[in-house]
Amino acid sequence: MSHTVGVRQAQKQKTRQALLDAGLRLLEEQSLSSLGLREVTRLVGVAPAAFYRHFRDMADLGVALVEEALGSLHVMIRAILAEQNGDEERIEGTVDAVARHVRAYPAHVRFIARERHGGVRPVREAIAAELGRFVDEVAAAFALQLEADGWSAEDIRMLAGLYVDHMVMTAAAFLEAAPDRSAAADADASDAPAAADPAAADRAAAAAEARIAATARSQLRIISLGRQHWRDA
C-alpha cells in the first residue's frame, strides 16, 4: 500500500513539475497575464481539470515559479558574502556569480525581470517578498562590520537594498546580451549575418557580457566607496 502511495505521489510531483516547466517555456514569449491555463495543459498533454490538482489558478503557478526561480539564489548570495574577503573580491564574486546564474537559468531570470512589474499582483508580491529576503540576508552580513562603525540598522538595510537592486539590474543586462538562438534559427543570412552565424552571435554576446561585467564592477566600486565615506557625510 505504501509503495502505491509513493508511486502516486511521485507521479503527482512529476506532473506538477511538468506544468511549471511548460509555463516557464511559454512565458519566454509572453507575460503571465496573457498566458492561458489551456495553453499550459495542452503543452504537457493533460486535461485542464488536472491543472487544479496542483495550482489554484495561473497566479498560483506564477508564485510557484517565483519560488523556483529565486529560492536557490539565497544559498548563492550567502556563499558570496561569507567566502569573499574584502570589497574587491566580493565585487568580483558577485558579478561572476550573477553571470553564471543567468547563463544557467535564462528562462527563470527572464520571468522574474518581466513579472517583477507585471500585471499579476500575487506574483509581483511574491517577487518583492523574495527580494526583501535577499535584502535582509545581505543586511545581516553587512551588519557584522557596519554596526561597529556606527551604522544604523536603517542605513545598513538601505545599503543592502542597493546591492540587491544592482544584482537584479545586472542579471537583466546579462540576459539581454545572451545570443538569441531562436532568432539565429529564423534569421535570413542576407538580412542579419551575425544572427544567422552562431559563432558570430556568440562572439558578439561574449563581448557584450564583458562590457556589462566591467560596468557592473565599476558600479559596485562606486557603491563601495560611498559606503566607506557614508559616515563622513
XYZ file of C-alpha atoms in Angstrom:
233
model
C 0.000 0.000 0.000
C 2.763 2.447 0.946
C 4.530 1.652 -2.317
C 1.390 2.543 -4.281
C 1.046 5.819 -2.385
C 4.690 6.601 -3.073
C 4.276 5.965 -6.801
C 1.192 8.190 -6.941
C 2.971 10.946 -5.061
C 5.943 10.739 -7.401
C 3.659 10.920 -10.447
C 1.825 13.890 -8.947
C 5.110 15.695 -8.372
C 6.233 14.845 -11.909
C 3.051 16.338 -13.363
C 3.363 19.441 -11.201
C 6.929 19.992 -12.371
C 5.869 19.431 -15.981
C 3.253 22.167 -15.597
C 5.861 24.520 -14.143
C 8.311 23.727 -16.946
C 5.623 24.243 -19.588
C 4.559 27.534 -18.049
C 8.145 28.763 -17.940
C 8.697 27.753 -21.561
C 5.568 29.555 -22.751
C 6.435 32.637 -20.689
C 9.610 33.170 -22.688
C 7.423 34.752 -25.361
C 4.595 36.344 -23.357
C 3.602 37.693 -19.968
C 1.835 35.672 -17.301
C -1.282 37.849 -17.545
C -1.724 36.796 -21.185
C -0.981 33.094 -20.694
C -3.955 30.753 -20.642
C -4.317 27.657 -18.489
C -5.248 25.536 -21.503
C -2.026 26.525 -23.266
C -0.054 25.073 -20.373
C -2.043 21.851 -20.071
C -2.008 21.336 -23.842
C 1.794 21.506 -23.853
C 2.023 18.998 -21.002
C -0.603 16.729 -22.510
C -3.038 16.667 -19.586
C -6.681 17.700 -19.256
C -7.343 21.247 -17.977
C -9.019 19.771 -14.893
C -5.689 18.168 -13.916
C -4.175 21.629 -13.508
C -6.329 22.286 -10.428
C -4.886 19.313 -8.591
C -1.645 21.283 -8.385
C -2.466 25.006 -8.603
C -5.477 27.147 -7.743
C -5.055 29.315 -10.828
C -2.378 30.763 -13.121
C -1.315 33.264 -10.475
C -0.625 30.342 -8.119
C 1.540 28.719 -10.799
C 3.357 32.046 -11.189
C 4.077 32.245 -7.460
C 5.477 28.709 -7.577
C 7.738 29.781 -10.456
C 8.964 32.709 -8.350
C 9.912 30.305 -5.558
C 11.649 28.026 -8.064
C 13.485 30.915 -9.743
C 14.663 32.761 -6.640
C 14.781 30.154 -3.905
C 18.176 28.736 -4.856
C 19.713 32.220 -5.026
C 19.698 32.530 -1.240
C 22.416 29.898 -0.993
C 24.457 31.646 -3.682
C 24.201 35.041 -2.013
C 25.139 33.684 1.408
C 28.158 31.963 -0.139
C 29.324 35.182 -1.813
C 29.003 37.190 1.375
C 30.648 34.554 3.567
C 33.519 33.410 1.368
C 34.825 36.633 -0.134
C 37.290 38.734 1.839
C 37.493 42.424 1.026
C 35.441 44.642 -1.244
C 37.253 43.802 -4.489
C 36.887 40.034 -4.031
C 33.232 40.477 -3.117
C 32.663 42.608 -6.210
C 34.330 40.047 -8.477
C 32.476 37.189 -6.817
C 29.113 38.917 -7.097
C 29.393 39.793 -10.786
C 30.773 36.367 -11.713
C 28.025 34.583 -9.766
C 25.268 36.638 -11.395
C 26.699 35.977 -14.864
C 26.881 32.223 -14.202
C 23.319 32.157 -12.895
C 21.962 33.950 -15.953
C 23.792 31.556 -18.281
C 22.425 28.552 -16.357
C 18.832 29.759 -15.872
C 17.964 32.340 -18.553
C 14.260 31.484 -18.632
C 13.909 31.956 -14.871
C 15.747 35.289 -14.996
C 13.583 36.463 -17.892
C 10.435 35.510 -15.991
C 11.483 37.478 -12.891
C 12.590 40.507 -14.915
C 9.284 40.599 -16.817
C 6.909 39.826 -13.968
C 8.560 41.976 -11.274
C 6.429 44.854 -12.537
C 3.886 42.745 -14.432
C 0.126 42.627 -14.249
C -0.367 39.714 -11.831
C -0.394 41.106 -8.308
C 0.283 37.889 -6.319
C 3.373 37.282 -8.461
C 4.618 40.856 -8.035
C 4.167 40.491 -4.288
C 5.956 37.136 -4.244
C 8.928 38.586 -6.136
C 9.042 41.601 -3.818
C 8.945 39.297 -0.778
C 11.823 37.151 -2.083
C 13.913 40.215 -2.932
C 13.131 41.556 0.540
C 14.550 38.341 1.998
C 17.711 38.889 -0.057
C 17.992 42.391 1.365
C 17.619 41.028 4.904
C 20.358 38.452 4.304
C 22.764 40.991 2.817
C 21.990 43.440 5.619
C 22.689 40.770 8.254
C 26.071 40.070 6.667
C 26.965 43.760 6.435
C 25.834 44.440 9.997
C 28.698 42.387 11.427
C 31.093 45.133 10.345
C 28.991 48.239 9.864
C 27.284 48.266 13.259
C 30.734 48.518 14.819
C 31.384 51.525 12.576
C 28.283 53.293 13.870
C 25.818 52.499 11.094
C 22.126 52.390 11.970
C 20.015 49.363 11.076
C 18.024 51.541 8.663
C 21.145 52.671 6.791
C 22.515 49.124 6.646
C 19.291 47.883 5.082
C 19.337 50.768 2.606
C 22.850 49.762 1.543
C 21.802 46.119 1.257
C 18.909 47.199 -0.962
C 21.342 48.951 -3.293
C 23.356 45.747 -3.660
C 20.289 43.621 -4.338
C 18.819 46.109 -6.833
C 22.182 46.176 -8.583
C 22.252 42.374 -8.811
C 18.781 42.317 -10.379
C 19.715 45.062 -12.834
C 22.959 43.284 -13.761
C 21.160 39.970 -14.282
C 18.703 41.648 -16.648
C 21.586 43.229 -18.569
C 23.393 39.890 -18.915
C 20.174 38.328 -20.148
C 19.805 40.928 -22.887
C 23.375 40.231 -24.014
C 22.802 36.480 -24.411
C 22.618 35.237 -28.025
C 19.080 34.680 -29.283
C 19.128 31.138 -30.665
C 15.575 31.320 -31.979
C 16.425 34.472 -33.902
C 19.539 32.798 -35.268
C 17.458 29.895 -36.500
C 14.870 32.116 -38.190
C 17.067 34.900 -39.494
C 17.885 35.318 -43.158
C 21.639 35.393 -43.701
C 21.461 38.364 -46.059
C 19.403 40.395 -43.583
C 21.207 39.525 -40.350
C 24.641 37.970 -40.863
C 25.526 37.940 -37.174
C 22.222 36.365 -36.180
C 22.496 33.718 -38.887
C 26.057 32.806 -37.839
C 26.022 31.200 -34.360
C 29.766 31.702 -33.901
C 29.486 35.408 -34.699
C 26.499 35.695 -32.355
C 28.493 34.010 -29.580
C 31.437 36.376 -30.072
C 29.168 39.401 -30.013
C 27.424 38.100 -26.874
C 30.765 37.442 -25.141
C 31.951 40.964 -25.922
C 28.687 42.441 -24.658
C 28.854 40.330 -21.494
C 32.414 41.529 -20.843
C 31.290 45.144 -21.162
C 28.345 44.566 -18.839
C 30.582 42.838 -16.278
C 33.088 45.707 -16.365
C 30.305 48.266 -15.899
C 28.756 46.243 -13.066
C 32.090 46.023 -11.246
C 32.624 49.780 -11.607
C 29.130 50.474 -10.276
C 29.744 48.241 -7.262
C 33.037 50.019 -6.606
C 31.153 53.339 -6.562
C 28.681 51.878 -4.059
C 31.609 50.584 -2.006
C 33.306 53.988 -1.991
C 30.061 55.605 -0.924
C 29.748 53.093 1.897
C 33.256 53.889 3.141
C 32.507 57.606 3.327
C 28.839 57.500 4.313
C 29.549 58.289 7.959
C 31.581 61.336 6.880
C 28.622 62.952 5.118
